[in-house]
Short mmCIF file of C-alpha atoms and ligand atoms in Angstrom, two decimals:
data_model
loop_
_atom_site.label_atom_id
_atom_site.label_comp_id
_atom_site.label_asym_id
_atom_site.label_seq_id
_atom_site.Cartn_x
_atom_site.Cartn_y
_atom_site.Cartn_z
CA UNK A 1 0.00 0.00 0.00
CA UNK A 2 1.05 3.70 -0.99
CA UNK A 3 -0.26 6.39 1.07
CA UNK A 4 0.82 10.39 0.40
CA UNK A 5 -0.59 12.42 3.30
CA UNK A 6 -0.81 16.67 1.72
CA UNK A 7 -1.64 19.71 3.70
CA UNK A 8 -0.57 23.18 4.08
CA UNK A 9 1.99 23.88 6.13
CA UNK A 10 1.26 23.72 9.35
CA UNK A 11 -1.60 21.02 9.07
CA UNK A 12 -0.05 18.54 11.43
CA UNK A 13 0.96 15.99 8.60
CA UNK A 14 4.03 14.94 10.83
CA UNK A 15 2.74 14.34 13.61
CA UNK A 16 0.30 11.91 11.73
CA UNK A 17 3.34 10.36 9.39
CA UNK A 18 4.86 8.82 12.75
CA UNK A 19 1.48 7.78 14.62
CA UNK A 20 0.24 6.26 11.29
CA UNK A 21 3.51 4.30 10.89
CA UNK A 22 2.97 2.77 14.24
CA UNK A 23 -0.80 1.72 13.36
CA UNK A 24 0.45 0.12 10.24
CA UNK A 25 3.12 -1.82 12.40
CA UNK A 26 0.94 -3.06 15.05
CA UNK A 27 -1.05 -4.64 12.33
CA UNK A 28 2.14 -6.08 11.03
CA UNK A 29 2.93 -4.00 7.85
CA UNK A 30 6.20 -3.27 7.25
CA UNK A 31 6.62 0.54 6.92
CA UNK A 32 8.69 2.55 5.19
CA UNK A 33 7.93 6.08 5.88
CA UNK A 34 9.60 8.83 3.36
CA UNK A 35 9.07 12.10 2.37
CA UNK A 36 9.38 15.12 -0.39
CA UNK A 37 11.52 17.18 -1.19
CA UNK A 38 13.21 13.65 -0.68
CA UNK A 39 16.70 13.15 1.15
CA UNK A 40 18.08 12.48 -2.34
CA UNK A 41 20.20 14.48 -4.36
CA UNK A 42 18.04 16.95 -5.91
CA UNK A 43 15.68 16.99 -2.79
CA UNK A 44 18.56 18.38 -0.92
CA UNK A 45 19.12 20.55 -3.34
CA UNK A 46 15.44 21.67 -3.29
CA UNK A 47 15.72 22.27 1.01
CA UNK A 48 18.12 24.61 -0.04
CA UNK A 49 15.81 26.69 -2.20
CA UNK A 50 13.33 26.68 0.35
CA UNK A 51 15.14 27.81 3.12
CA UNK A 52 16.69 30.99 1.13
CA UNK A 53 20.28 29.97 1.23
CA UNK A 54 20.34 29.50 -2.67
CA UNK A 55 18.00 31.90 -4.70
CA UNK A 56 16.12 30.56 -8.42
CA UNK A 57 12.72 31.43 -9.96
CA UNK A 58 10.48 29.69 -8.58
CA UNK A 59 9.65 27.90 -12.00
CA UNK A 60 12.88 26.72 -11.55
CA UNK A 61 12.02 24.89 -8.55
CA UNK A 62 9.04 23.49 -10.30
CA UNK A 63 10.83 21.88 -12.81
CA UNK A 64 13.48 20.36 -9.57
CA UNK A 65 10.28 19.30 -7.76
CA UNK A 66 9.42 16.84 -11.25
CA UNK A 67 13.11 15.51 -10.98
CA UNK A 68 13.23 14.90 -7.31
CA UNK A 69 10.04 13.25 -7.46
CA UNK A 70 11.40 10.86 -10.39
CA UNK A 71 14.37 10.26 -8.23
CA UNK A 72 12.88 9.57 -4.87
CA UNK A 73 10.45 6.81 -7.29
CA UNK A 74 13.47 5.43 -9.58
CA UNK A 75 16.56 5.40 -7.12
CA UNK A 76 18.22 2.19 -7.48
CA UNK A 77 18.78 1.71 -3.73
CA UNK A 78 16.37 4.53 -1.90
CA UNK A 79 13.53 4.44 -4.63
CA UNK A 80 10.06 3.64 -3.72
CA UNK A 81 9.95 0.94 -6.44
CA UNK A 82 12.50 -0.67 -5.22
CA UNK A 83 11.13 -0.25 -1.45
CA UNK A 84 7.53 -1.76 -2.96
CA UNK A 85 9.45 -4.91 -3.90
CA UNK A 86 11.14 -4.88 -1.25
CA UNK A 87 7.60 -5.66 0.57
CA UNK A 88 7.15 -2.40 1.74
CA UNK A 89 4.22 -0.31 2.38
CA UNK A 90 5.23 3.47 2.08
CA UNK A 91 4.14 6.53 3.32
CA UNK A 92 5.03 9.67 2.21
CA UNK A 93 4.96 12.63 3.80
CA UNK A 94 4.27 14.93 0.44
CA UNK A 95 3.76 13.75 -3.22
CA UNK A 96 2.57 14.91 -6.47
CA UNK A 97 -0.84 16.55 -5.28
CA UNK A 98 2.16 18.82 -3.28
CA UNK A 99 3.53 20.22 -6.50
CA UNK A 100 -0.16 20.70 -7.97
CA UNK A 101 -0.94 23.14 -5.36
CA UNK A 102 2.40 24.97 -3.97
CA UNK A 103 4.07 25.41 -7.87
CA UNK A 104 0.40 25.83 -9.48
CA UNK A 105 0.72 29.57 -7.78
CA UNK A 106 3.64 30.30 -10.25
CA UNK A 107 2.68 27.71 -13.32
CA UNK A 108 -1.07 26.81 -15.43
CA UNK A 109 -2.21 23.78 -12.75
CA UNK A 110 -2.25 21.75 -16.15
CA UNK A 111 2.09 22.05 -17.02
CA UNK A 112 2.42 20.58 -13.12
CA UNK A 113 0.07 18.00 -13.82
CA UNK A 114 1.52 16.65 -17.26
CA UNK A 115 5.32 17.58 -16.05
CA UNK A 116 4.04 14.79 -13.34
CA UNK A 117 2.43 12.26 -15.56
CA UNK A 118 5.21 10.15 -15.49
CA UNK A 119 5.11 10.08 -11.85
CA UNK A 120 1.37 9.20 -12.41
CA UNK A 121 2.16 6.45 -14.49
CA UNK A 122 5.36 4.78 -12.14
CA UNK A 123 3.55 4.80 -8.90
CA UNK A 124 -0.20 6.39 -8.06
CA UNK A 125 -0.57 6.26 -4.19
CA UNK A 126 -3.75 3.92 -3.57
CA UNK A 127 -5.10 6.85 -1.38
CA UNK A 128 -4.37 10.60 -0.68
CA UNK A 129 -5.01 11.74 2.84
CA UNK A 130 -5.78 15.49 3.04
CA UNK A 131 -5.71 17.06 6.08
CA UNK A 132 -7.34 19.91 6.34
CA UNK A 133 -6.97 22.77 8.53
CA UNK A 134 -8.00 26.26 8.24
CA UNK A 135 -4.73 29.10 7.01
CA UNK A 136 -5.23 30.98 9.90
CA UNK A 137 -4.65 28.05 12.10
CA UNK A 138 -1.65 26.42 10.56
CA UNK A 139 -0.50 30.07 10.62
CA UNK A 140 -0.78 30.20 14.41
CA UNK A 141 0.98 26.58 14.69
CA UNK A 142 3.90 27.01 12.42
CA UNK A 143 4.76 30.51 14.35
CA UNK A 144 4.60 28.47 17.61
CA UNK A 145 6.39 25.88 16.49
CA UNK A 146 9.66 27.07 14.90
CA UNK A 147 11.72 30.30 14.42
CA UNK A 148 11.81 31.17 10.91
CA UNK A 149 9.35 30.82 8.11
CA UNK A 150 9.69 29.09 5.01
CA UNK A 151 9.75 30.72 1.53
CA UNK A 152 5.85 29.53 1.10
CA UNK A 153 4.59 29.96 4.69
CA UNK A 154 2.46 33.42 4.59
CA UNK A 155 -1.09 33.36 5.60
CA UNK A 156 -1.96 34.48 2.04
CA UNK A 157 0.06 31.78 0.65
CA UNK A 158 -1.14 29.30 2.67
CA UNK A 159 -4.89 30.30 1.55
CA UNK A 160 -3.76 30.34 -2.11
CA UNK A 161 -2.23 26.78 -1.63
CA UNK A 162 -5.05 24.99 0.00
CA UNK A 163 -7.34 26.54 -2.77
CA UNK A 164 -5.29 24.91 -5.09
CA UNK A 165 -4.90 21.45 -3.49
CA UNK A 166 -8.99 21.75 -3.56
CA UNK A 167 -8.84 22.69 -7.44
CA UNK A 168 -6.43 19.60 -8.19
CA UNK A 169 -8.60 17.29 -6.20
CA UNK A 170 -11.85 18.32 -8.26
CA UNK A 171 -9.91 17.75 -11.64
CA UNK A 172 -8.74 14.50 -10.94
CA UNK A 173 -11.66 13.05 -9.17
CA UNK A 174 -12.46 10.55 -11.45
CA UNK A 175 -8.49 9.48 -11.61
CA UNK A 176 -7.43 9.60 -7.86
CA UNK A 177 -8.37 8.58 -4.54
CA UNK A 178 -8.61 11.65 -2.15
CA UNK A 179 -9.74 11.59 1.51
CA UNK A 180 -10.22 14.64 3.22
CA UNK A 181 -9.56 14.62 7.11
CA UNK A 182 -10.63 17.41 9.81
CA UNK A 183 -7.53 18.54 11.28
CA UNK A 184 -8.80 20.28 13.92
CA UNK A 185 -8.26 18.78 16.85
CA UNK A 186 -5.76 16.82 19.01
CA UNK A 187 -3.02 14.27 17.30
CA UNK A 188 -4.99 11.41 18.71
CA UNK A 189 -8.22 12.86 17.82
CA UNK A 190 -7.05 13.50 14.10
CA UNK A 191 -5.25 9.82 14.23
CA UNK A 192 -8.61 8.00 14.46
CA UNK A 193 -10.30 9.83 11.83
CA UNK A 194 -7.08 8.48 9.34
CA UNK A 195 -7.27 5.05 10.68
CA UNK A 196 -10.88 4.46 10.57
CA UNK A 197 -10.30 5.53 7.14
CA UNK A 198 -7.43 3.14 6.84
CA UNK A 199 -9.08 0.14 8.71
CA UNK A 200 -11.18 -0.49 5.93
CA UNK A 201 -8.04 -0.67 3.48
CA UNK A 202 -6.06 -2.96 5.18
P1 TYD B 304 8.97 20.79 4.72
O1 TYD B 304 9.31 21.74 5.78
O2 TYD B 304 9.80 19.64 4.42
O3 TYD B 304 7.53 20.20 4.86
P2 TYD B 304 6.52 20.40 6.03
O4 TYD B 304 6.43 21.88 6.24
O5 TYD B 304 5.32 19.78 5.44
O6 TYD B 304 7.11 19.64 7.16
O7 TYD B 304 8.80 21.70 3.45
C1 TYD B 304 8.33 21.24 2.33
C2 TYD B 304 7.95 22.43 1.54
O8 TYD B 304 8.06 22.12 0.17
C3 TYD B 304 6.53 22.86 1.78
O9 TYD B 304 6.47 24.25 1.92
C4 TYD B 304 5.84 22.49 0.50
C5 TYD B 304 6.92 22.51 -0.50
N1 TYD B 304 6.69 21.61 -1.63
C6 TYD B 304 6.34 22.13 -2.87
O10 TYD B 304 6.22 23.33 -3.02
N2 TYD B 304 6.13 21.29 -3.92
C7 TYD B 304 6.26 19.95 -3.82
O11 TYD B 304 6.06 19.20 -4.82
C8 TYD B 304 6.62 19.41 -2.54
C9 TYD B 304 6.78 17.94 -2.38
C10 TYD B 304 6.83 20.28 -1.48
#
């Protein structure tokens, strides 16, 4: 099983990444949890962007967030192919439905979603998780929680985004499997909203 969990920043989607991991353990999946940008060579890269230290138009970084995304599925050793043989189920914390809303600000929705197709093709997570939490909210959080913002955390941003992520899920209802989660809440409460989702998977 393939599961991508998207939000906005600030919706909580770590949190979940590690409680879900344990859920699919105690039921005696093997989990391999991951993430995007991913730890490989062009996600690094892509941190880098993010965090100011190097500076590129930001269709630039549209175009590294297709290549990263190839990498993290096509890596000899790392890949998530490889991991899915391995016997793996995988979680990732961010996946396509991440560049349709964050680079879709910058680029027509419709160049993100073909530059991806590839992706599409390689490996479709067998569901999305969404979790959904009001801007001004994840606003609040990610200023409690850390020291400097990132170059997409503003309120206005955030707003944009989750628009977006809502756009992307209406176009591609009919080719992807999206479930939207309350994230309002506590961790534990917003954990057994995901696994009675999840329950009826496994
Ligand atoms: P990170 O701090 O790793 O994620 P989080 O805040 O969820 O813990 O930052 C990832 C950032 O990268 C986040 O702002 C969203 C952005 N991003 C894109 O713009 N496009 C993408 O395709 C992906 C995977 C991430």
């Amino acid at each position: 099983m393939f599961i991508a969990l998207e939000g906005i920043d600030g919706s909580g989607k770590s949190t979940q990444l590690n409680i879900l991991k344990e859920y699919l353990e105690k039921n005696g999946r093997r989990t391999y949890l991951t993430r995007e940008p991913s730890d490989l060579s062009i996600g690094r890269t892509i941190r880098r962007y993010l965090t100011g230290e190097l500076k590129a138009d930001n269709r630039v970084i549209a175009a590294l967030f297709v290549a990263d995304r190839l990498e993290h599925i096509l890596d000899e050793k790392e890949g998530l192919l490889r991991k899915q043989k391995e016997g793996f189920d995988i979680i990732s914390d961010r996946y396509y439905f991440s560049s349709y809303a964050y680079q879709s600000v910058d680029m027509p929705m419709d160049w993100i979603i073909n530059a991806n197709s590839v992706a599409a093709e390689l490996l479709k997570p067998d569901i999305v998780i969404f979790i959904d939490i009001p801007p001004e909210a994840a606003m609040e959080r990610i200023k409690a929680g850390r020291e400097g913002t990132e170059l997409f955390e503003t309120k206005e941003r955030l707003t944009e985004t989750r628009n977006k992520y809502f756009e992307a899920f209406e176009k591609l209802k009919d080719r992807e499997n999206v479930i939207i989660i309350d994230g309002i809440g506590t961790p534990g409460e917003v954990n057994e909203r995901i696994t009675n989702i999840l329950s009826k998977l496994l």
